[in-house]
PDB file of C-alpha atoms in Angstrom:
ATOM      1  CA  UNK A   1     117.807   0.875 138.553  1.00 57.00           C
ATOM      2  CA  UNK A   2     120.152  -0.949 136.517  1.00 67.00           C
ATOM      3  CA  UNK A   3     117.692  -3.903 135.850  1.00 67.00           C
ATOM      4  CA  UNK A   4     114.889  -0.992 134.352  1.00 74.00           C
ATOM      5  CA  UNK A   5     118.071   0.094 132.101  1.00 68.00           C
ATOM      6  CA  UNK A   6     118.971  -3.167 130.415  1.00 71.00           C
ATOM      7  CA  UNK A   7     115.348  -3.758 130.216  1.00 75.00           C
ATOM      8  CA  UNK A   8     114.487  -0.515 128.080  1.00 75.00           C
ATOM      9  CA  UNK A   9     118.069  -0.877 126.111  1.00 73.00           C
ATOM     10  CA  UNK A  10     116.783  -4.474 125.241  1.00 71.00           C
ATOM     11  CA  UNK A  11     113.203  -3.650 124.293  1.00 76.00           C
ATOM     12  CA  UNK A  12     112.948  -0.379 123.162  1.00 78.00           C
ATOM     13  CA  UNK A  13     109.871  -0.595 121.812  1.00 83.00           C
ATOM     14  CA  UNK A  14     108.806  -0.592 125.668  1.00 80.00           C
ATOM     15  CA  UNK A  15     110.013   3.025 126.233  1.00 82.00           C
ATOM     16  CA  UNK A  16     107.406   4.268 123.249  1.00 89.00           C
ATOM     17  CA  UNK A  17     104.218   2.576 124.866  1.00 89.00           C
ATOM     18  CA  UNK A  18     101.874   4.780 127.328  1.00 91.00           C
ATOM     19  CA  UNK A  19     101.001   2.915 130.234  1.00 89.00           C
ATOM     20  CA  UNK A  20      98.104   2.181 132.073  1.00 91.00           C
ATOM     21  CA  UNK A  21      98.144   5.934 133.458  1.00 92.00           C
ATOM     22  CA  UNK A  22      98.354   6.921 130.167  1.00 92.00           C
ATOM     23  CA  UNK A  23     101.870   8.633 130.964  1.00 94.00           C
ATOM     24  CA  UNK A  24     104.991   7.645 128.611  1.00 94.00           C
ATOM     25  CA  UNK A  25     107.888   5.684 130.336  1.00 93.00           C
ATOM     26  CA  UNK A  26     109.821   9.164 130.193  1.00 95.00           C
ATOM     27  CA  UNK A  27     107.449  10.892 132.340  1.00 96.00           C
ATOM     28  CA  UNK A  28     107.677   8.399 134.980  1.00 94.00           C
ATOM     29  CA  UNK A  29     111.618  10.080 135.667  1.00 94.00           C
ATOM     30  CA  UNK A  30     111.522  13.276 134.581  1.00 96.00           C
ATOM     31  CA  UNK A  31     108.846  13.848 137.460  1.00 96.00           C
ATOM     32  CA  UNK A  32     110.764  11.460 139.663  1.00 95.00           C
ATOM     33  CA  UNK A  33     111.806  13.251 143.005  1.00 95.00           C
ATOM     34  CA  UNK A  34     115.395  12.727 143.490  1.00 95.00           C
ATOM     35  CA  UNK A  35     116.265  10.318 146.568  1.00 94.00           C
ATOM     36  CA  UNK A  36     119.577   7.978 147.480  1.00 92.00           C
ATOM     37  CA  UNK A  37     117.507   5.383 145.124  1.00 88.00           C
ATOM     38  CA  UNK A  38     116.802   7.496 142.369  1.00 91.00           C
ATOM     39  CA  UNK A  39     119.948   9.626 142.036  1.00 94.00           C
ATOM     40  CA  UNK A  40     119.957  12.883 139.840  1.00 95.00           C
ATOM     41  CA  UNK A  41     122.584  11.213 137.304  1.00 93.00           C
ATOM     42  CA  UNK A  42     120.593   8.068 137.442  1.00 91.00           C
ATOM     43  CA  UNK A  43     117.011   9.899 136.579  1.00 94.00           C
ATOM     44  CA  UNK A  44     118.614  12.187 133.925  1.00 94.00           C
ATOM     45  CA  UNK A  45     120.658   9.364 132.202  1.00 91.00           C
ATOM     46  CA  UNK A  46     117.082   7.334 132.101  1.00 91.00           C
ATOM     47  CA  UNK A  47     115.131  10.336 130.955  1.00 93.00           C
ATOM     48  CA  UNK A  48     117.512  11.489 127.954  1.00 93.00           C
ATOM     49  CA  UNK A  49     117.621   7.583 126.857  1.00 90.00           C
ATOM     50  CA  UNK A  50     113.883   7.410 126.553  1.00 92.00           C
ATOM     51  CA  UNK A  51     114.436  10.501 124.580  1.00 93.00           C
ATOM     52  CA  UNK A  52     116.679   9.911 122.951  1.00 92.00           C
ATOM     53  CA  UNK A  53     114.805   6.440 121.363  1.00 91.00           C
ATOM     54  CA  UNK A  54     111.421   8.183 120.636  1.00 94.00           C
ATOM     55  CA  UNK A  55     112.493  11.406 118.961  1.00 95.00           C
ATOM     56  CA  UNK A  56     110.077  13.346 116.460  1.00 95.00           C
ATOM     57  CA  UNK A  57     112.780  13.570 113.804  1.00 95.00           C
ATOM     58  CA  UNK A  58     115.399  11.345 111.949  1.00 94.00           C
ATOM     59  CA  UNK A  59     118.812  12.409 113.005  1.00 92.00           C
ATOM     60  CA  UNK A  60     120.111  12.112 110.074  1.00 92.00           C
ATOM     61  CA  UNK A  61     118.589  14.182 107.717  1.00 93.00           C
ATOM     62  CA  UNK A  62     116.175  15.757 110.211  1.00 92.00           C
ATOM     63  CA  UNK A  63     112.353  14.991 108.401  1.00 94.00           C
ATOM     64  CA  UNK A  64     109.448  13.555 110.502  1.00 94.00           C
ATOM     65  CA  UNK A  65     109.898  10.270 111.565  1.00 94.00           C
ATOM     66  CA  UNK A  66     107.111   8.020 113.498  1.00 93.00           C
ATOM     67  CA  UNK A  67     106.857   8.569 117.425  1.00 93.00           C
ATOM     68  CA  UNK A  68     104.889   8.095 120.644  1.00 94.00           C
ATOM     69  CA  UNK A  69     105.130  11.567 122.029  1.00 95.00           C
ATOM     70  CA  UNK A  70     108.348  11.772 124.159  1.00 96.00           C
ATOM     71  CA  UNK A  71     110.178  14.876 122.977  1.00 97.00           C
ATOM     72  CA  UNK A  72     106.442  17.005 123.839  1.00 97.00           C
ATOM     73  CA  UNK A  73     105.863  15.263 127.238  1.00 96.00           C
ATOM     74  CA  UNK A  74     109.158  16.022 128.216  1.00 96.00           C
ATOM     75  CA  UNK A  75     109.989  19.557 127.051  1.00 96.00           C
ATOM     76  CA  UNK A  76     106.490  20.293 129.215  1.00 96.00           C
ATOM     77  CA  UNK A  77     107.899  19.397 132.616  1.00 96.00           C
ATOM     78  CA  UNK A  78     109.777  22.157 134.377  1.00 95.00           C
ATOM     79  CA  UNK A  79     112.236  19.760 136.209  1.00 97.00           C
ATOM     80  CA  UNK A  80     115.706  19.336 136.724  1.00 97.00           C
ATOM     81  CA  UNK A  81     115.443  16.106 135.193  1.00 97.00           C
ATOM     82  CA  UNK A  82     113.496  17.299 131.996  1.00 97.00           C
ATOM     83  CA  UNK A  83     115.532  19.875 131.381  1.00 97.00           C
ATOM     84  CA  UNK A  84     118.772  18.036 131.726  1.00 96.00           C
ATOM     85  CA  UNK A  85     117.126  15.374 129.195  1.00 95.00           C
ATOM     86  CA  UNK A  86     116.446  17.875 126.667  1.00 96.00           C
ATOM     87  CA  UNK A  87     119.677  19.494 126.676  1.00 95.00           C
ATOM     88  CA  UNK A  88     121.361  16.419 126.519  1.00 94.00           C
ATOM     89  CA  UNK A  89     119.789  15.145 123.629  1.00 94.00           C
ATOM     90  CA  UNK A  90     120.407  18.585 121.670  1.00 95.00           C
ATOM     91  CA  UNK A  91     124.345  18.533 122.471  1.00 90.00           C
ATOM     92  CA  UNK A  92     126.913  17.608 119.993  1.00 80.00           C
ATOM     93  CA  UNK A  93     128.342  14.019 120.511  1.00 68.00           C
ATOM     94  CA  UNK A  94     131.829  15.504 120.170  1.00 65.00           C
ATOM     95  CA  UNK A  95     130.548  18.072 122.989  1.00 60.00           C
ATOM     96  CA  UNK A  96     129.322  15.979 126.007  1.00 59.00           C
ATOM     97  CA  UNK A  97     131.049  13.665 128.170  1.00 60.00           C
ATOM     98  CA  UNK A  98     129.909  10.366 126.846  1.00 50.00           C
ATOM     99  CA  UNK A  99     131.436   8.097 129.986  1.00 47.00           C
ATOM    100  CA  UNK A 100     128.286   8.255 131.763  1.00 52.00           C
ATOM    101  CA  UNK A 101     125.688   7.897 128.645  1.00 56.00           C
ATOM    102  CA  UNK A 102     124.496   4.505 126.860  1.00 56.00           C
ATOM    103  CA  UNK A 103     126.909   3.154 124.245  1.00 60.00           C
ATOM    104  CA  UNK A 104     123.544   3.115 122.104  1.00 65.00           C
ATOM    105  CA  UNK A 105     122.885   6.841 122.896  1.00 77.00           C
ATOM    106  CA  UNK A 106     123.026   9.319 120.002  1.00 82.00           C
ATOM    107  CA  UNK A 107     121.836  12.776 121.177  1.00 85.00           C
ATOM    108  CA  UNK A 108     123.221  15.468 118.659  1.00 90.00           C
ATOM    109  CA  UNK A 109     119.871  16.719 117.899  1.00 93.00           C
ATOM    110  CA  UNK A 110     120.469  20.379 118.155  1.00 93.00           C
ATOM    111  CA  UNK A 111     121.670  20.328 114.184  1.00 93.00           C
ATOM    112  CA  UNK A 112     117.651  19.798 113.704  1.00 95.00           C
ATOM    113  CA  UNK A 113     116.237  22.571 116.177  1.00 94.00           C
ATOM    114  CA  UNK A 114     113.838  24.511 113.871  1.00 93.00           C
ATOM    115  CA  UNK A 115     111.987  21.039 113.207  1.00 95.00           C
ATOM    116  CA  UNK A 116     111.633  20.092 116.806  1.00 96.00           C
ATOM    117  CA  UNK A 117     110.619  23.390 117.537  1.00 94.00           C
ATOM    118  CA  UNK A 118     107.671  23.383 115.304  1.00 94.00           C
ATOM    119  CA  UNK A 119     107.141  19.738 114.695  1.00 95.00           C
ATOM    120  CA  UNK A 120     103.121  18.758 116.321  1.00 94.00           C
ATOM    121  CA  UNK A 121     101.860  16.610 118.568  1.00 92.00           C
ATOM    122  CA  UNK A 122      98.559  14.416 118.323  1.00 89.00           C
ATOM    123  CA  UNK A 123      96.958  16.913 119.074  1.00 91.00           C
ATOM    124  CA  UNK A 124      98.100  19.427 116.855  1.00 91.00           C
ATOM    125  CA  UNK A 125     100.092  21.688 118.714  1.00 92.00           C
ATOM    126  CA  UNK A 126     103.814  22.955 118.496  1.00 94.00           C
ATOM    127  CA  UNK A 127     106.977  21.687 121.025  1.00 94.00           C
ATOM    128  CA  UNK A 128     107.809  25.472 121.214  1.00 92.00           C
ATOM    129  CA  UNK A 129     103.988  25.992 122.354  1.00 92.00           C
ATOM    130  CA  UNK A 130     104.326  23.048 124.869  1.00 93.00           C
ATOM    131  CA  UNK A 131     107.723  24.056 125.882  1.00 94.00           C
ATOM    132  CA  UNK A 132     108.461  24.805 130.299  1.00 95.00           C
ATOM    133  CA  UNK A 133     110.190  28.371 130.551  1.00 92.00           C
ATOM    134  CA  UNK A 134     113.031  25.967 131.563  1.00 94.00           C
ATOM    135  CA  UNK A 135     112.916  23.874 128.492  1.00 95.00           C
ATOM    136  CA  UNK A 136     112.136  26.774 125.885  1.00 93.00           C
ATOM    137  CA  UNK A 137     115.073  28.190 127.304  1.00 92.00           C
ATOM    138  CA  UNK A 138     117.410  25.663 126.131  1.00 94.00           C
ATOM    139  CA  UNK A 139     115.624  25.665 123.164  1.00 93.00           C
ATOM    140  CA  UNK A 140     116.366  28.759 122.455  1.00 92.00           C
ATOM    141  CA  UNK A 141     120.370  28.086 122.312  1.00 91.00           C
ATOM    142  CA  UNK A 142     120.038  26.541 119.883  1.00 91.00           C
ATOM    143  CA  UNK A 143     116.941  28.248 117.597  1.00 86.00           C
ATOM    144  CA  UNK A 144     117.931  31.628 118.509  1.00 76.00           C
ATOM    145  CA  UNK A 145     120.943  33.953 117.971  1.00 73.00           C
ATOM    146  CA  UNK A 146     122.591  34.381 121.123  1.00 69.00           C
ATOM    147  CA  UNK A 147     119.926  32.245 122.866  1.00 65.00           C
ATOM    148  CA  UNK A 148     117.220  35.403 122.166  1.00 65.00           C
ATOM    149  CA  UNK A 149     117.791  37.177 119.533  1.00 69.00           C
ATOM    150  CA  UNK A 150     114.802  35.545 115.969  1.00 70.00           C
ATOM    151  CA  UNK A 151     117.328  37.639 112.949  1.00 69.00           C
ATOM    152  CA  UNK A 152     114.658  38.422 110.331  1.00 72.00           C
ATOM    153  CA  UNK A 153     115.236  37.142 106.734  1.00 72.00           C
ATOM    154  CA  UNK A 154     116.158  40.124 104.346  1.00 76.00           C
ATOM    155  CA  UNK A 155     118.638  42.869 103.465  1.00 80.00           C
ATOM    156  CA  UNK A 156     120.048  44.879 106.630  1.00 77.00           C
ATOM    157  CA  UNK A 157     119.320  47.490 108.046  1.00 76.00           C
ATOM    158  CA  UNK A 158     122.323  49.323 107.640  1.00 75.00           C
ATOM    159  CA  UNK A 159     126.121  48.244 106.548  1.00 80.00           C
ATOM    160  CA  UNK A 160     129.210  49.820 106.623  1.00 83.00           C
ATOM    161  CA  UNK A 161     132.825  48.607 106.047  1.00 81.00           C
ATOM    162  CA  UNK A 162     133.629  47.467 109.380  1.00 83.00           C
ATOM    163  CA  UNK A 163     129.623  46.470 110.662  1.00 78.00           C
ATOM    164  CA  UNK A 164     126.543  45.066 109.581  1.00 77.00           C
ATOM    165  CA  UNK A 165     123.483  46.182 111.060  1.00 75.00           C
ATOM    166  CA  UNK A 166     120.402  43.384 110.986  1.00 71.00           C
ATOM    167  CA  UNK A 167     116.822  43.840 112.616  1.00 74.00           C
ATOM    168  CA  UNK A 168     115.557  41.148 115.180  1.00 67.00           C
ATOM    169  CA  UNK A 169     112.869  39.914 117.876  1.00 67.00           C
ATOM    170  CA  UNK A 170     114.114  39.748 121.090  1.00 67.00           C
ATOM    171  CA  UNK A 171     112.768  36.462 122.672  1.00 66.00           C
ATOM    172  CA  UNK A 172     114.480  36.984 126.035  1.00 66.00           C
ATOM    173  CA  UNK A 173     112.780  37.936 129.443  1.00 63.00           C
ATOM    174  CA  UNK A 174     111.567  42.011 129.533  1.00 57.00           C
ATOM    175  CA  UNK A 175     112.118  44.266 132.037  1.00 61.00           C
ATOM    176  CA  UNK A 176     108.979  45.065 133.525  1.00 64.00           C
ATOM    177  CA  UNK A 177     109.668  49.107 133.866  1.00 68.00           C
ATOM    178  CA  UNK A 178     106.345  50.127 135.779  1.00 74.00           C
ATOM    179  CA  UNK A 179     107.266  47.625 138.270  1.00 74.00           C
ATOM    180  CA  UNK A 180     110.710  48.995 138.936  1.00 78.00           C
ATOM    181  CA  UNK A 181     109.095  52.722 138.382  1.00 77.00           C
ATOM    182  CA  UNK A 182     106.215  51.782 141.392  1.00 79.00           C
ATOM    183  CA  UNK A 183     109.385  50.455 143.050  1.00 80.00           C
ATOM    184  CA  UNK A 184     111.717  53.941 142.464  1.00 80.00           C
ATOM    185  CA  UNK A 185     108.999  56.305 143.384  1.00 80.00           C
ATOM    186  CA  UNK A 186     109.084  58.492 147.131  1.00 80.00           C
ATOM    187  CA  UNK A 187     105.242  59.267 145.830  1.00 76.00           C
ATOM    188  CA  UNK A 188     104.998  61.962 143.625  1.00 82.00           C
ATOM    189  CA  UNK A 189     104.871  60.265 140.598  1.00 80.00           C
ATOM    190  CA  UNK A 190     107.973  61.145 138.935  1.00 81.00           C
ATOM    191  CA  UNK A 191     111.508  59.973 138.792  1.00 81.00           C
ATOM    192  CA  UNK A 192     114.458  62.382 139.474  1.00 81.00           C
ATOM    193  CA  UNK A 193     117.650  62.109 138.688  1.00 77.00           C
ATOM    194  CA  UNK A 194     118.752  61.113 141.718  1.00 81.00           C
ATOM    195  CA  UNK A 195     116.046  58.018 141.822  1.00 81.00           C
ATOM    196  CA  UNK A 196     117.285  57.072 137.883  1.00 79.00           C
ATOM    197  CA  UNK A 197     120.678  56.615 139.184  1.00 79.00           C
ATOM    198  CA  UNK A 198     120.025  54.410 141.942  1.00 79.00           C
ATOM    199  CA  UNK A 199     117.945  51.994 139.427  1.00 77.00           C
ATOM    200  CA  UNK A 200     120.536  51.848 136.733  1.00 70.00           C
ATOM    201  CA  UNK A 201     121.459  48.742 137.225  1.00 64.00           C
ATOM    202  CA  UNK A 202     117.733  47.396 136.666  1.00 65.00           C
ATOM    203  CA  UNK A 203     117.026  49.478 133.438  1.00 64.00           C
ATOM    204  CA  UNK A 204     120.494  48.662 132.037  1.00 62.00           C
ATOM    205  CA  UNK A 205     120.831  52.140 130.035  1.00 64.00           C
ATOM    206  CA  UNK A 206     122.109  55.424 131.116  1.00 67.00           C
ATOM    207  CA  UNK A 207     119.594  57.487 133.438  1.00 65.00           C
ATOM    208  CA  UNK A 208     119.769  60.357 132.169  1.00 68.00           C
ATOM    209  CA  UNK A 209     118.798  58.889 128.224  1.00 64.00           C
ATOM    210  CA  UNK A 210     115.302  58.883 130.258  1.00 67.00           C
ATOM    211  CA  UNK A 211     115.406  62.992 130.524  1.00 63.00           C
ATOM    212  CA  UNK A 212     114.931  65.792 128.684  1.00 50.00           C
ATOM    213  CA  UNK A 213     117.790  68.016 128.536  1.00 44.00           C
ATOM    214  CA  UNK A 214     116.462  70.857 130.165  1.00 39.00           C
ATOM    215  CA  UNK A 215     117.608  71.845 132.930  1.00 50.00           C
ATOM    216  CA  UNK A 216     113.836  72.727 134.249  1.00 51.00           C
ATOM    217  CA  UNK A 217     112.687  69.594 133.631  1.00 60.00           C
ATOM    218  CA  UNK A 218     115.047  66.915 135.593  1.00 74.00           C
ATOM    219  CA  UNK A 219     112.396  64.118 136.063  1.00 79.00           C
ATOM    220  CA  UNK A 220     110.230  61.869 134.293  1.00 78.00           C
ATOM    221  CA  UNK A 221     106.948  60.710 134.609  1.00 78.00           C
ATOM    222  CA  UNK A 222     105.544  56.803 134.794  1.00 74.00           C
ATOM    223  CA  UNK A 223     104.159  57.340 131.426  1.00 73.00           C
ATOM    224  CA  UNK A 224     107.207  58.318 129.542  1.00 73.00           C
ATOM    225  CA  UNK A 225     109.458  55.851 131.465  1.00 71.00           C
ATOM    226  CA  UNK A 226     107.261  53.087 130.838  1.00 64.00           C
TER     227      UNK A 226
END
């Protein structure tokens, strides 16, 4: 393990070239399964080096700098490993523990999110579009407001002294309501009150915002739920 290190930290250039597989050097740990030879902290301190080295954009000023593909091979991979490495070469220098990292690492990336979200690969197509669940995710710290929320660029929608009011895509996962409906129902086809109540916790609003306010009509159909 430690010989591959100080061979990579020597020749750098090495951790940019495809090999005969036609995989980059950072694929080879990021789909690594973890064993007493290949720790976790060993394959994740690998994987955000290689990173780290072939990144799509300066750090500095973030504009497109020359690369072999890392940063869109890894944010494809689902694993522990991948995701580790991409979060750990968004984070803040000032942020992370740096004991464990190379004295050459950088990371700090995050400042530069919008471009590595949209920056292409060879073939055209975006890191965001590439991105795992798992990497888009951490993405999404960084490119989103609260991790989900895409604010849209204008005036608000409403102000007042104490608030401001400002319209936005929510990015984060939906609730799937005619699952949890199919999931409520004793058959009939409606929800009662009594059914609402006991999926509350699922729908994350007040059951009774789903019915009318008569009192004759104390149920809701999948329709108007969904």
């Amino acid at each position: 393990g430690n010989v591959t290190w100080v061979l990579f930290e020597a020749y750098r250039q090495a951790g940019k070239e495809k090999m005969k597989d036609e995989r980059l050097p950072v694929e080879v740990f990021v789909t690594r399964i973890v064993t007493d030879d290949w720790t976790q902290e060993y394959l994740t301190g690998m994987a955000k080096c290689l990173l780290d080295y072939d990144m799509p954009v300066s750090k500095e000023d973030g504009t497109p700098v020359e690369h072999s593909g890392s940063w869109h091979a890894c944010i494809s991979y689902s694993t522990k490993t991948a995701t580790d490495a991409v979060r750990g070469v968004l984070l803040d220098s000032e942020k992370r523990d740096g004991d464990s990292d190379s004295e050459n690492f950088r990371g700090g990336f995050g400042k530069h999110i919008h471009a590595l979200a949209e920056v292409h690969d060879a073939k055209g197509r975006t890191a965001l579009g590439l991105a795992s669940k798992e990497s888009r995710e951490v993405i999404y710290e960084y490119l989103l407001f609260c991790g989900r929320y895409k604010l849209q660029i204008g005036p608000p929608e409403h102000r007042t002294a104490t608030s401001v009011i400002l319209r936005a895509q929510d990015f984060g996962e939906q609730t799937d309501y005619g699952v949890i409906f199919d999931e409520a129902d004793d058959g009939n086809g409606k929800l009662d009150r009594k059914e609402l109540k006991a999926i509350a916790s699922d729908i994350g609003l007040d059951p009774d915002l789903f019915l009318v306010s008569s009192e004759e009509d104390d149920s809701i159909s999948k329709e108007d739920f969904v």
